[in-house]
mmCIF file of C-alpha atoms and ligand atoms in Angstrom:
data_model
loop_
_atom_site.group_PDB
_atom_site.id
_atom_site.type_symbol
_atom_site.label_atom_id
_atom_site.label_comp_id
_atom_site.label_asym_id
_atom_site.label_seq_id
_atom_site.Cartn_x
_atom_site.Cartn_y
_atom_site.Cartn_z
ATOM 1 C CA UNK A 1 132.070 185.141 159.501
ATOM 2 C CA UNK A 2 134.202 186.132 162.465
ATOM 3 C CA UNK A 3 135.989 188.928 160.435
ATOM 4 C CA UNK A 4 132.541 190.022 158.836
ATOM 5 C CA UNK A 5 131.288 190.617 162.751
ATOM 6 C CA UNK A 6 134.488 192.105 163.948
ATOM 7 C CA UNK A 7 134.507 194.485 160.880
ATOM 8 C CA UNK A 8 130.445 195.452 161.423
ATOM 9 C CA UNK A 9 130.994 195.570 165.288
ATOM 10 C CA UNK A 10 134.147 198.294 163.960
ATOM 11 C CA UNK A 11 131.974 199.962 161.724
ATOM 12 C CA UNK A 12 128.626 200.231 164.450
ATOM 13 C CA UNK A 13 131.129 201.366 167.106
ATOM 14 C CA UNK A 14 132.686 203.984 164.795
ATOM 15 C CA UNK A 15 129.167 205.301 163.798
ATOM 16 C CA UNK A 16 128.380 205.263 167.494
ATOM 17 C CA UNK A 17 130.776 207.295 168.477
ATOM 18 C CA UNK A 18 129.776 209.476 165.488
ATOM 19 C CA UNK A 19 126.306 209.587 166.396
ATOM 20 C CA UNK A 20 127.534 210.636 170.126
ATOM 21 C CA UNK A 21 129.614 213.328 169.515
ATOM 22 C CA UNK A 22 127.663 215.255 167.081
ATOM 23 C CA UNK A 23 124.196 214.635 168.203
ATOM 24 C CA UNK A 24 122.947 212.849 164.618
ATOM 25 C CA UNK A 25 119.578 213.657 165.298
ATOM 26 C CA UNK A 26 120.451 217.159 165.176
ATOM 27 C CA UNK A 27 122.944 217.326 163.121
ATOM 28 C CA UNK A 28 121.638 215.126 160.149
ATOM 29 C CA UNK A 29 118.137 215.570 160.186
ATOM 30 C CA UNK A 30 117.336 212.032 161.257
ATOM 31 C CA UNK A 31 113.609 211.280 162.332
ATOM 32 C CA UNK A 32 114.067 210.802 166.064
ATOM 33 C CA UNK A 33 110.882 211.248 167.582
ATOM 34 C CA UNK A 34 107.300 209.723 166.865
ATOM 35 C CA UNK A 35 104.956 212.736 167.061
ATOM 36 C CA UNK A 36 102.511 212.876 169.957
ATOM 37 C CA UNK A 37 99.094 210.659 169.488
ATOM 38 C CA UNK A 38 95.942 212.469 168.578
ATOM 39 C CA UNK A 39 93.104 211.797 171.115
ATOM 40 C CA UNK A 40 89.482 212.681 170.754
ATOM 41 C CA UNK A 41 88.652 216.203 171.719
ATOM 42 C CA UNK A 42 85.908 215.397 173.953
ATOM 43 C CA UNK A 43 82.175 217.296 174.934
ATOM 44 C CA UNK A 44 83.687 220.337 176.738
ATOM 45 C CA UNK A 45 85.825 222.172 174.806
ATOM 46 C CA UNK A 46 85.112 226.275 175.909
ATOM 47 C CA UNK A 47 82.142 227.400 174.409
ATOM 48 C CA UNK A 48 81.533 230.617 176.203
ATOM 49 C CA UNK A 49 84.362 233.120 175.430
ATOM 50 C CA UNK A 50 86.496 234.297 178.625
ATOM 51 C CA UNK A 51 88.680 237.258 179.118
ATOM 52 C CA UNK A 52 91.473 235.423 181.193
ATOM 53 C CA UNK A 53 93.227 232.943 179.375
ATOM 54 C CA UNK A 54 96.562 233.202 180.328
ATOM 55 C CA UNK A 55 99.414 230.741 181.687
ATOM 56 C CA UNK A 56 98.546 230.999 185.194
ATOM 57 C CA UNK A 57 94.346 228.777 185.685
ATOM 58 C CA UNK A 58 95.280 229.156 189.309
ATOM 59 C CA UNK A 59 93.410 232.343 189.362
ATOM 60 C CA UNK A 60 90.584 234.886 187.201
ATOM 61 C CA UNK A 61 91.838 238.265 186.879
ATOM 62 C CA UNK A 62 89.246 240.155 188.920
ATOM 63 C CA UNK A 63 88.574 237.695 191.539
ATOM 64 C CA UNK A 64 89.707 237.604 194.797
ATOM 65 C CA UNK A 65 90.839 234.083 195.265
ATOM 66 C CA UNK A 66 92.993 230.667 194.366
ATOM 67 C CA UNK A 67 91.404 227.435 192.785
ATOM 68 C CA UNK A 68 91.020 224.716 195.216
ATOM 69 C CA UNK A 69 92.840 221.828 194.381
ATOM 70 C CA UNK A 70 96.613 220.851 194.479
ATOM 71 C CA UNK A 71 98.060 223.954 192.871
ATOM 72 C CA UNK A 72 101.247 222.046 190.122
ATOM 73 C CA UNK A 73 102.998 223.122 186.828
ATOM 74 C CA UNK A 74 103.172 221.749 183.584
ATOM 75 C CA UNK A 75 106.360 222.525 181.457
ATOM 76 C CA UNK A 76 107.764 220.904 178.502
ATOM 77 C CA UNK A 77 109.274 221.228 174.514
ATOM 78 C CA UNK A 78 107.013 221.382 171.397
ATOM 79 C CA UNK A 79 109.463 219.917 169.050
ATOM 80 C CA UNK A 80 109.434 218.557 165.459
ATOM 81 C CA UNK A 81 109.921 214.872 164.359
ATOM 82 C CA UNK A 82 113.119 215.698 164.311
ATOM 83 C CA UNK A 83 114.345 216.985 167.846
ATOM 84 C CA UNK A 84 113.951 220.539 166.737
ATOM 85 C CA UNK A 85 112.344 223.219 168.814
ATOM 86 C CA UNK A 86 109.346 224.889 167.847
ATOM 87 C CA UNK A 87 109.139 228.299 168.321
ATOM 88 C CA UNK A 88 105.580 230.400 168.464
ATOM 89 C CA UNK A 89 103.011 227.280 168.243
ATOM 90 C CA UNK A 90 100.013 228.102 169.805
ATOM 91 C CA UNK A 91 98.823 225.888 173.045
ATOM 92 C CA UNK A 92 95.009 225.555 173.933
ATOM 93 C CA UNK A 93 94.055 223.533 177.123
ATOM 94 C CA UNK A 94 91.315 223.053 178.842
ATOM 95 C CA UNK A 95 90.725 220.838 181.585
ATOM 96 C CA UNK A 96 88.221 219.794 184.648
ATOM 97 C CA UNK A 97 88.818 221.771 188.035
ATOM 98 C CA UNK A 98 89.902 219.659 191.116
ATOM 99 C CA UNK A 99 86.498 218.110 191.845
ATOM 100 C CA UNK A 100 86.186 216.855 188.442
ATOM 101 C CA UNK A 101 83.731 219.857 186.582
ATOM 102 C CA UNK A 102 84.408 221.667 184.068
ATOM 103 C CA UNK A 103 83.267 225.132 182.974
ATOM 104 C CA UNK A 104 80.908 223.636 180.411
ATOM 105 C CA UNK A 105 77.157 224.018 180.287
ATOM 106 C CA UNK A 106 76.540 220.874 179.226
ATOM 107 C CA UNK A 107 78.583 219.115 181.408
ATOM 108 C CA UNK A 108 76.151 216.871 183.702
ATOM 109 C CA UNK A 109 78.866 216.301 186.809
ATOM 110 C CA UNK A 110 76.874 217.772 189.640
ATOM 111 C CA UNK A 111 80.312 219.249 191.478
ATOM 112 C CA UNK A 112 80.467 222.087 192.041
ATOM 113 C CA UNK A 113 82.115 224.759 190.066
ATOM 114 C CA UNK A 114 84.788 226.221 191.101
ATOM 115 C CA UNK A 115 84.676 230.702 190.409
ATOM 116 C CA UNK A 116 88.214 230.795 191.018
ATOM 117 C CA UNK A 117 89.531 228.142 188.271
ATOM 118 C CA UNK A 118 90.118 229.458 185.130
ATOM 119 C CA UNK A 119 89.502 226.247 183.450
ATOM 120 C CA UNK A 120 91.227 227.372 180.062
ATOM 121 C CA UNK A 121 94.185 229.115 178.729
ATOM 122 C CA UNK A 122 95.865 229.472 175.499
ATOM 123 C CA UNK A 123 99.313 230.351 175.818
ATOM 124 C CA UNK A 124 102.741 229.890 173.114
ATOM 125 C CA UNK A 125 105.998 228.002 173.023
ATOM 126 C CA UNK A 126 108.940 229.905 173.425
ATOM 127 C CA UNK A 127 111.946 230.659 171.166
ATOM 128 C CA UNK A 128 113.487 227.150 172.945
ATOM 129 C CA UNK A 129 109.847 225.683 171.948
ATOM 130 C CA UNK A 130 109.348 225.874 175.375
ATOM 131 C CA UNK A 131 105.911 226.538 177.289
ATOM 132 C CA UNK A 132 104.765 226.481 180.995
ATOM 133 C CA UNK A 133 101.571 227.038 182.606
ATOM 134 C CA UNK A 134 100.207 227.162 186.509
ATOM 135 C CA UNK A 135 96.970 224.824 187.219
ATOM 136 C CA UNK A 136 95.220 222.588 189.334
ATOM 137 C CA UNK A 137 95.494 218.871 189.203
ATOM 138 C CA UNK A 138 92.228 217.636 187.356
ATOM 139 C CA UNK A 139 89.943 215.402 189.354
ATOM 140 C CA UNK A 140 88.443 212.403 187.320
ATOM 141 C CA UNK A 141 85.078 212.564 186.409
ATOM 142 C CA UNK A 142 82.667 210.028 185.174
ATOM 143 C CA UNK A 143 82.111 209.264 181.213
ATOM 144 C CA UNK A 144 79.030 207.258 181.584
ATOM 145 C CA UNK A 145 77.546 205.048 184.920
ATOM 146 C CA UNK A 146 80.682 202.404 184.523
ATOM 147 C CA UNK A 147 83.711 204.489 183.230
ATOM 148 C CA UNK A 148 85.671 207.338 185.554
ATOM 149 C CA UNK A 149 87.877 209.314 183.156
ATOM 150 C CA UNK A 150 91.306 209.748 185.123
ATOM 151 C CA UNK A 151 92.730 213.279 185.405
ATOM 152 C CA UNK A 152 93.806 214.585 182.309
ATOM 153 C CA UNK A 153 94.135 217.618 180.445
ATOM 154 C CA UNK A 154 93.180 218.010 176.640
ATOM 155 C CA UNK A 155 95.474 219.548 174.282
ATOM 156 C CA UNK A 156 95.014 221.290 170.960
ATOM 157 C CA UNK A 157 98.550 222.851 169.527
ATOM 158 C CA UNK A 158 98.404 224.799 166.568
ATOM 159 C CA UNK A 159 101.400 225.537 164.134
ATOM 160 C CA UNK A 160 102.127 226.405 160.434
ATOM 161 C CA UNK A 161 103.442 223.919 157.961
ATOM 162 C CA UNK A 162 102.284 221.117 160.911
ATOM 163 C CA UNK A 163 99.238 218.933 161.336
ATOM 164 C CA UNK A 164 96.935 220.514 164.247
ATOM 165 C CA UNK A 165 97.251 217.677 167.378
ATOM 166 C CA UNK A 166 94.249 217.398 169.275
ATOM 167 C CA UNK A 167 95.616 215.151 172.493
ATOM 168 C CA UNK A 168 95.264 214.241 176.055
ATOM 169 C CA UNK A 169 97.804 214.147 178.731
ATOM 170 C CA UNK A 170 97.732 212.099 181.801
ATOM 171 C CA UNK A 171 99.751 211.879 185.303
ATOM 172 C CA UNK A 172 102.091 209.304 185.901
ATOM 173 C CA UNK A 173 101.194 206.499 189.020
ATOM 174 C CA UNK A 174 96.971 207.070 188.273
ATOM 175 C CA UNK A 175 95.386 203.993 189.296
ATOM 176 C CA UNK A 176 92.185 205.133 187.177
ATOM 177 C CA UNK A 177 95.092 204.888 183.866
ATOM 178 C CA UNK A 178 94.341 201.328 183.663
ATOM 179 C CA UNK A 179 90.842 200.872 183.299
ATOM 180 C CA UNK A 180 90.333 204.062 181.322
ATOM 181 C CA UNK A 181 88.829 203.425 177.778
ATOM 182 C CA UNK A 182 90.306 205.816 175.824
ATOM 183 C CA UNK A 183 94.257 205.333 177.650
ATOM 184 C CA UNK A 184 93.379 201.875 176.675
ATOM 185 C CA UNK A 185 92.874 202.439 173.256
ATOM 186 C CA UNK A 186 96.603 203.025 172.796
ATOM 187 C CA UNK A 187 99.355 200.976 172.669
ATOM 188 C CA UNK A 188 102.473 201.162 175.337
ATOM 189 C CA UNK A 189 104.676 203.554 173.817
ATOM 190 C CA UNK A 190 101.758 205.764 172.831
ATOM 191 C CA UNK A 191 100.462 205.531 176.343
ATOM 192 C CA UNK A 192 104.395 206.115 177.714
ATOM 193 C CA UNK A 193 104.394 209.872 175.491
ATOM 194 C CA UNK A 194 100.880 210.542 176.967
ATOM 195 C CA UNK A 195 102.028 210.408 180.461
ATOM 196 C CA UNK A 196 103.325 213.397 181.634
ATOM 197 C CA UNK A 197 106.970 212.716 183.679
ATOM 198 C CA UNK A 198 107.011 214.531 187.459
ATOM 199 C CA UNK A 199 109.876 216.439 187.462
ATOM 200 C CA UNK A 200 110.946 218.211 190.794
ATOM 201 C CA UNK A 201 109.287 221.378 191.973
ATOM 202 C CA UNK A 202 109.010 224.961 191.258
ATOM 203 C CA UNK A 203 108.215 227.343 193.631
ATOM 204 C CA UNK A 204 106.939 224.770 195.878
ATOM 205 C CA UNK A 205 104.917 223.530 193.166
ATOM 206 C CA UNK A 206 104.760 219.556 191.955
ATOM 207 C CA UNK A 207 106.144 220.164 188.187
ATOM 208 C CA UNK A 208 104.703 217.503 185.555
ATOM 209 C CA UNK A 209 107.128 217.887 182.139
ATOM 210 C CA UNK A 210 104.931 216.889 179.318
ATOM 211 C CA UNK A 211 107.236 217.195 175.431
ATOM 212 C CA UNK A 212 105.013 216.969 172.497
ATOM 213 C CA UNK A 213 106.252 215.952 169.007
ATOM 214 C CA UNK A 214 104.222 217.937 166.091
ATOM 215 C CA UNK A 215 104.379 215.734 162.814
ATOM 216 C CA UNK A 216 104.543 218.246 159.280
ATOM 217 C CA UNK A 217 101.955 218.589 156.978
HETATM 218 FE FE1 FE2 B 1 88.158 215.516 179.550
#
């Protein structure tokens, strides 16, 4: 027995060291990543068209002025289930302004809207599979008389030869996390990939780095 664990202790640590130099999940196409959990898409997806839909919601070409709120950035890697980049998928987000509204007609919060938030963009992962985009930090808002939906921002990323993901993503250290229905619907490490990691600043700017795994067709 004591040779049979020495020699699969031997043959771990050799594969180990394997594994470390050469990156296996690159390298042999190991599955390495659970893609990103699909959430509901939610009542306010855009309805009315908008010119401005670009990486920057801080501000609407043609207006003179910045979106209240805490002004952050959220950066991170569309990648496939197995650690590769993706290149060209298309991002659409859409999210509630600082008080909690967002550009919907039907949306019944009585906050105000705010003419400077863009509310929406669309935007595309890089040739890293990287994106970035400029925002506010969501307030919550209520879902019915007993349930506050914590900030969040809704997802939809669109690719070729993968399954469309329709998510949310949350902020790290939100007490409203716990008690939120949906967030609650998910188990820990599906709630640990929703959560968006802060990660230093840019340009002054809180950065939130939120990766999301794509699973193929
Ligand atoms: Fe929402």
């Amino acid at each position: 027995m004591k040779t049979m664990s020495r020699r699969s202790l031997l043959k771990f640590g050799v594969l180990g060291t394997v594994s470390g130099m050469f990156n296996t999940t690159e390298s042999w196409g190991r599955v390495v990543a659970k893609p990103t959990p699909q959430e509901v898409e939610g009542p306010f997806y855009p309805v009315i068209d908008q010119e401005d839909k670009d990486a920057d919601m801080t501000r609407v070409t043609g207006q003179n002025g910045l979106a209240k709120g805490q002004h952050i950035v959220i950066s991170g890697f569309i990648k496939d289930d197995n650690g590769h980049p993706i290149e060209n998928a298309r991002i659409d987000i859409w999210q509630a302004n600082a008080a909690g509204r967002y550009n919907h007609p039907k949306d019944p919060n009585p906050v105000p809207r705010d003419p400077y938030f863009q509310g929406w963009a669309i935007i595309r992962s890089d040739k890293n599979g990287q994106y970035r985009f400029k925002t506010v930090k969501p307030g919550a808002y209520p879902a019915s008389k007993t349930w506050i939906r914590p900030p969040h921002i809704h997802f939809k990323v669109f690719k070729s030869g993968f399954s469309e993901l329709v998510t949310q993503m949350y902020f790290p250290n939100e007490p409203l996390n716990e008690s939120d229905l949906l967030f609650n619907n998910k188990n820990k490490s599906e709630q640990i990939a929703m959560i968006a990691q802060q990660a230093g600043a840019d340009d002054g700017l809180m950065v939130f780095s939120y990766n999301i795994v794509l699973s193929r067709y």
